[in-house]
């Protein structure tokens, strides 16, 4: 499904998932890419929905990192009071997203009828929604806390240092991961423009960046928390 995001039409990409016996309707040829891809999507729908729901849960966790800034600003030494609610919020968001995608027509039918997969649904789920949640949502929360902190003249030095340390980590992560999501969003929004330069290279690069978001996030976490220096 991720590889299909690099194509303007689902029929431009080849899917190599195995076809279960009796998956295709009688009389339908397996060389019809739209029909085959729709059948594969319908057959593997629970797998696709689970993946997209887990990705939405991961995006919510990243957003909650900035919600937690409010808690840290309120009291940097008692930050675990409301954190059990974070798990409930993430599970609820993932469940609602899975429910929204569980209908075959939402994910396995192209909105314009030109293909068998709804690439718009995939792009929103994997690119646009994370960008809005993290960059707009997280960036707004960070800006609010930064403004409050700049006008707080009554904090003790140790409280101020604790807040500034958390703010620094959140800012670095916002810049690093926000830059990746921003690049992906600009690429998908201007797909036809970029493909005029180099279609094959662009498709592979964007697909790799889309699928590799968790890896980049983990590497960023290692660098921000100076894990290599501590291990050395």
CSV table of C-alpha atoms in Angstrom, one decimal:
chain,number,residue,atom,x,y,z
A,1,UNK,CA,0.0,0.0,0.0
A,2,UNK,CA,2.9,2.4,0.8
A,3,UNK,CA,4.5,1.8,-2.6
A,4,UNK,CA,1.2,2.7,-4.3
A,5,UNK,CA,1.4,6.2,-2.8
A,6,UNK,CA,4.1,6.9,-5.3
A,7,UNK,CA,1.9,6.4,-8.3
A,8,UNK,CA,-0.8,8.7,-9.6
A,9,UNK,CA,-2.8,5.7,-10.4
A,10,UNK,CA,-3.0,2.3,-8.6
A,11,UNK,CA,-2.8,0.5,-11.9
A,12,UNK,CA,0.8,1.9,-12.4
A,13,UNK,CA,2.2,-0.2,-9.6
A,14,UNK,CA,2.5,-4.0,-9.4
A,15,UNK,CA,1.3,-5.8,-6.3
A,16,UNK,CA,2.9,-9.1,-5.5
A,17,UNK,CA,0.8,-10.3,-2.5
A,18,UNK,CA,-0.4,-13.9,-3.0
A,19,UNK,CA,-4.0,-14.3,-4.2
A,20,UNK,CA,-6.0,-16.7,-2.0
A,21,UNK,CA,-7.9,-19.4,-4.0
A,22,UNK,CA,-11.3,-18.2,-5.1
A,23,UNK,CA,-10.5,-14.6,-4.3
A,24,UNK,CA,-11.5,-13.2,-7.7
A,25,UNK,CA,-15.0,-13.4,-9.1
A,26,UNK,CA,-15.7,-16.1,-11.7
A,27,UNK,CA,-14.7,-15.0,-15.2
A,28,UNK,CA,-12.4,-12.2,-14.1
A,29,UNK,CA,-8.9,-12.3,-15.5
A,30,UNK,CA,-6.0,-11.9,-13.1
A,31,UNK,CA,-4.3,-9.5,-15.5
A,32,UNK,CA,-6.8,-6.7,-14.8
A,33,UNK,CA,-4.8,-4.7,-12.2
A,34,UNK,CA,-7.7,-2.7,-10.8
A,35,UNK,CA,-9.8,-5.8,-10.1
A,36,UNK,CA,-6.9,-7.7,-8.7
A,37,UNK,CA,-5.8,-4.9,-6.5
A,38,UNK,CA,-9.3,-4.3,-5.2
A,39,UNK,CA,-9.6,-8.0,-4.4
A,40,UNK,CA,-6.3,-8.0,-2.6
A,41,UNK,CA,-7.2,-4.9,-0.6
A,42,UNK,CA,-10.5,-6.5,0.4
A,43,UNK,CA,-8.8,-9.8,1.4
A,44,UNK,CA,-6.1,-8.1,3.4
A,45,UNK,CA,-8.2,-5.3,4.7
A,46,UNK,CA,-7.8,-6.2,8.4
A,47,UNK,CA,-4.0,-6.1,8.0
A,48,UNK,CA,-4.1,-2.7,6.2
A,49,UNK,CA,-6.6,-1.2,8.8
A,50,UNK,CA,-4.5,-2.5,11.7
A,51,UNK,CA,-1.4,-0.9,10.2
A,52,UNK,CA,-3.1,2.5,9.6
A,53,UNK,CA,-4.7,2.4,13.1
A,54,UNK,CA,-1.3,1.7,14.7
A,55,UNK,CA,0.2,4.6,12.7
A,56,UNK,CA,-2.5,6.9,13.9
A,57,UNK,CA,-1.9,5.8,17.5
A,58,UNK,CA,1.8,6.6,17.0
A,59,UNK,CA,0.9,10.1,15.7
A,60,UNK,CA,-1.3,10.7,18.7
A,61,UNK,CA,1.6,9.7,21.0
A,62,UNK,CA,3.7,12.3,19.3
A,63,UNK,CA,1.0,14.9,19.8
A,64,UNK,CA,0.6,14.0,23.4
A,65,UNK,CA,4.3,14.8,23.9
A,66,UNK,CA,3.3,18.4,23.4
A,67,UNK,CA,0.2,18.1,25.5
A,68,UNK,CA,2.5,16.9,28.3
A,69,UNK,CA,4.3,20.2,28.0
A,70,UNK,CA,1.3,21.8,29.6
A,71,UNK,CA,1.6,19.4,32.5
A,72,UNK,CA,5.3,20.1,32.8
A,73,UNK,CA,4.7,23.8,32.8
A,74,UNK,CA,2.1,23.5,35.5
A,75,UNK,CA,4.4,21.3,37.8
A,76,UNK,CA,7.7,19.9,36.4
A,77,UNK,CA,8.1,17.6,39.4
A,78,UNK,CA,4.7,15.9,39.2
A,79,UNK,CA,4.2,15.0,35.6
A,80,UNK,CA,2.7,11.5,35.9
A,81,UNK,CA,-0.7,12.3,37.4
A,82,UNK,CA,-2.7,12.3,34.2
A,83,UNK,CA,-0.5,10.1,32.0
A,84,UNK,CA,-2.7,7.0,32.4
A,85,UNK,CA,-5.3,8.9,30.4
A,86,UNK,CA,-2.8,9.2,27.5
A,87,UNK,CA,-3.1,5.5,26.9
A,88,UNK,CA,-6.9,5.6,26.9
A,89,UNK,CA,-6.8,8.6,24.5
A,90,UNK,CA,-4.4,6.9,22.1
A,91,UNK,CA,-6.3,3.6,22.1
A,92,UNK,CA,-9.6,5.4,21.5
A,93,UNK,CA,-8.2,7.4,18.6
A,94,UNK,CA,-6.7,4.3,17.0
A,95,UNK,CA,-10.0,2.4,17.4
A,96,UNK,CA,-12.0,5.2,15.9
A,97,UNK,CA,-9.6,5.5,13.0
A,98,UNK,CA,-9.8,1.7,12.4
A,99,UNK,CA,-13.6,1.9,12.5
A,100,UNK,CA,-13.6,4.7,9.9
A,101,UNK,CA,-11.4,2.6,7.6
A,102,UNK,CA,-13.0,-0.7,8.2
A,103,UNK,CA,-15.5,-0.2,5.4
A,104,UNK,CA,-14.1,-1.7,2.2
A,105,UNK,CA,-15.4,1.2,0.1
A,106,UNK,CA,-13.3,3.7,2.1
A,107,UNK,CA,-9.9,2.1,1.5
A,108,UNK,CA,-10.4,-0.3,-1.4
A,109,UNK,CA,-12.3,1.8,-3.9
A,110,UNK,CA,-10.7,4.8,-5.7
A,111,UNK,CA,-12.7,8.0,-5.2
A,112,UNK,CA,-12.4,9.0,-8.8
A,113,UNK,CA,-13.0,5.5,-10.2
A,114,UNK,CA,-9.5,5.4,-12.0
A,115,UNK,CA,-8.1,2.7,-9.7
A,116,UNK,CA,-8.9,0.1,-7.1
A,117,UNK,CA,-7.3,1.6,-4.1
A,118,UNK,CA,-8.3,4.9,-2.6
A,119,UNK,CA,-4.9,6.7,-2.7
A,120,UNK,CA,-6.4,9.8,-1.1
A,121,UNK,CA,-7.3,7.8,2.0
A,122,UNK,CA,-3.8,6.4,2.2
A,123,UNK,CA,-2.2,9.7,1.7
A,124,UNK,CA,-4.3,11.5,4.3
A,125,UNK,CA,-3.7,8.7,6.8
A,126,UNK,CA,0.1,8.4,6.3
A,127,UNK,CA,1.1,12.0,5.4
A,128,UNK,CA,-1.5,14.8,5.7
A,129,UNK,CA,-3.0,13.8,9.1
A,130,UNK,CA,0.4,13.3,10.8
A,131,UNK,CA,1.5,16.6,9.4
A,132,UNK,CA,-1.5,18.5,10.8
A,133,UNK,CA,-1.4,16.7,14.1
A,134,UNK,CA,2.3,17.1,14.7
A,135,UNK,CA,3.3,20.4,13.0
A,136,UNK,CA,0.1,22.4,13.5
A,137,UNK,CA,-1.1,20.8,16.7
A,138,UNK,CA,2.2,20.2,18.4
A,139,UNK,CA,3.7,23.4,17.1
A,140,UNK,CA,0.7,25.4,18.5
A,141,UNK,CA,1.0,23.8,21.9
A,142,UNK,CA,4.7,24.4,22.0
A,143,UNK,CA,4.3,28.0,21.1
A,144,UNK,CA,1.7,28.5,23.8
A,145,UNK,CA,3.9,27.0,26.5
A,146,UNK,CA,6.9,28.9,25.2
A,147,UNK,CA,4.9,32.2,25.5
A,148,UNK,CA,3.7,31.3,29.0
A,149,UNK,CA,7.3,30.4,30.1
A,150,UNK,CA,8.7,33.7,28.7
A,151,UNK,CA,6.2,35.6,30.8
A,152,UNK,CA,6.6,33.6,34.0
A,153,UNK,CA,8.8,35.6,36.4
A,154,UNK,CA,8.0,33.7,39.6
A,155,UNK,CA,9.4,30.3,38.9
A,156,UNK,CA,12.3,29.0,41.0
A,157,UNK,CA,15.6,28.4,39.1
A,158,UNK,CA,15.3,24.6,39.4
A,159,UNK,CA,11.8,24.6,38.1
A,160,UNK,CA,12.8,26.9,35.2
A,161,UNK,CA,15.7,24.7,34.3
A,162,UNK,CA,13.5,21.6,34.3
A,163,UNK,CA,10.9,23.3,32.0
A,164,UNK,CA,13.6,24.6,29.7
A,165,UNK,CA,15.2,21.2,29.3
A,166,UNK,CA,11.9,19.6,28.3
A,167,UNK,CA,11.2,22.5,26.0
A,168,UNK,CA,14.5,22.1,24.3
A,169,UNK,CA,13.9,18.4,23.6
A,170,UNK,CA,10.4,19.1,22.2
A,171,UNK,CA,11.7,21.9,20.0
A,172,UNK,CA,14.4,19.7,18.5
A,173,UNK,CA,12.0,16.9,17.8
A,174,UNK,CA,9.5,19.3,16.4
A,175,UNK,CA,12.1,20.7,14.0
A,176,UNK,CA,13.5,17.3,13.0
A,177,UNK,CA,10.3,15.3,12.5
A,178,UNK,CA,8.4,18.4,11.4
A,179,UNK,CA,10.9,18.9,8.6
A,180,UNK,CA,10.4,15.3,7.4
A,181,UNK,CA,6.6,15.5,7.4
A,182,UNK,CA,6.8,18.9,5.8
A,183,UNK,CA,8.9,17.5,3.0
A,184,UNK,CA,6.6,14.6,2.5
A,185,UNK,CA,3.5,16.8,2.5
A,186,UNK,CA,5.0,19.2,-0.1
A,187,UNK,CA,6.1,16.2,-2.2
A,188,UNK,CA,2.6,14.6,-2.2
A,189,UNK,CA,0.8,17.9,-2.7
A,190,UNK,CA,3.0,18.7,-5.8
A,191,UNK,CA,3.4,15.1,-7.0
A,192,UNK,CA,3.0,15.8,-10.7
A,193,UNK,CA,5.4,18.8,-10.6
A,194,UNK,CA,8.2,16.8,-9.0
A,195,UNK,CA,7.7,13.8,-11.2
A,196,UNK,CA,8.5,15.9,-14.3
A,197,UNK,CA,12.1,16.1,-13.0
A,198,UNK,CA,12.7,12.4,-12.3
A,199,UNK,CA,9.7,10.1,-11.9
A,200,UNK,CA,11.5,6.9,-10.9
A,201,UNK,CA,13.9,8.4,-8.4
A,202,UNK,CA,11.2,10.6,-6.9
A,203,UNK,CA,8.8,7.8,-6.4
A,204,UNK,CA,11.3,5.6,-4.7
A,205,UNK,CA,12.6,8.4,-2.5
A,206,UNK,CA,9.2,9.5,-1.3
A,207,UNK,CA,8.0,5.9,-0.7
A,208,UNK,CA,11.2,5.2,1.3
A,209,UNK,CA,10.7,8.3,3.4
A,210,UNK,CA,7.1,7.5,4.0
A,211,UNK,CA,7.8,3.9,5.1
A,212,UNK,CA,10.9,5.0,7.0
A,213,UNK,CA,9.2,7.6,9.2
A,214,UNK,CA,9.5,5.5,12.4
A,215,UNK,CA,13.2,4.9,11.8
A,216,UNK,CA,13.9,8.6,11.3
A,217,UNK,CA,11.8,9.3,14.5
A,218,UNK,CA,13.8,6.8,16.5
A,219,UNK,CA,17.2,8.1,15.2
A,220,UNK,CA,16.1,11.6,16.1
A,221,UNK,CA,15.2,10.4,19.6
A,222,UNK,CA,18.6,8.9,20.0
A,223,UNK,CA,20.4,12.1,18.9
A,224,UNK,CA,18.2,14.5,20.9
A,225,UNK,CA,18.7,12.5,24.0
A,226,UNK,CA,22.4,12.1,23.3
A,227,UNK,CA,22.3,8.3,23.6
A,228,UNK,CA,25.5,7.8,21.4
A,229,UNK,CA,27.5,10.1,23.7
A,230,UNK,CA,26.3,8.3,26.8
A,231,UNK,CA,27.1,4.9,25.4
A,232,UNK,CA,30.5,6.1,24.3
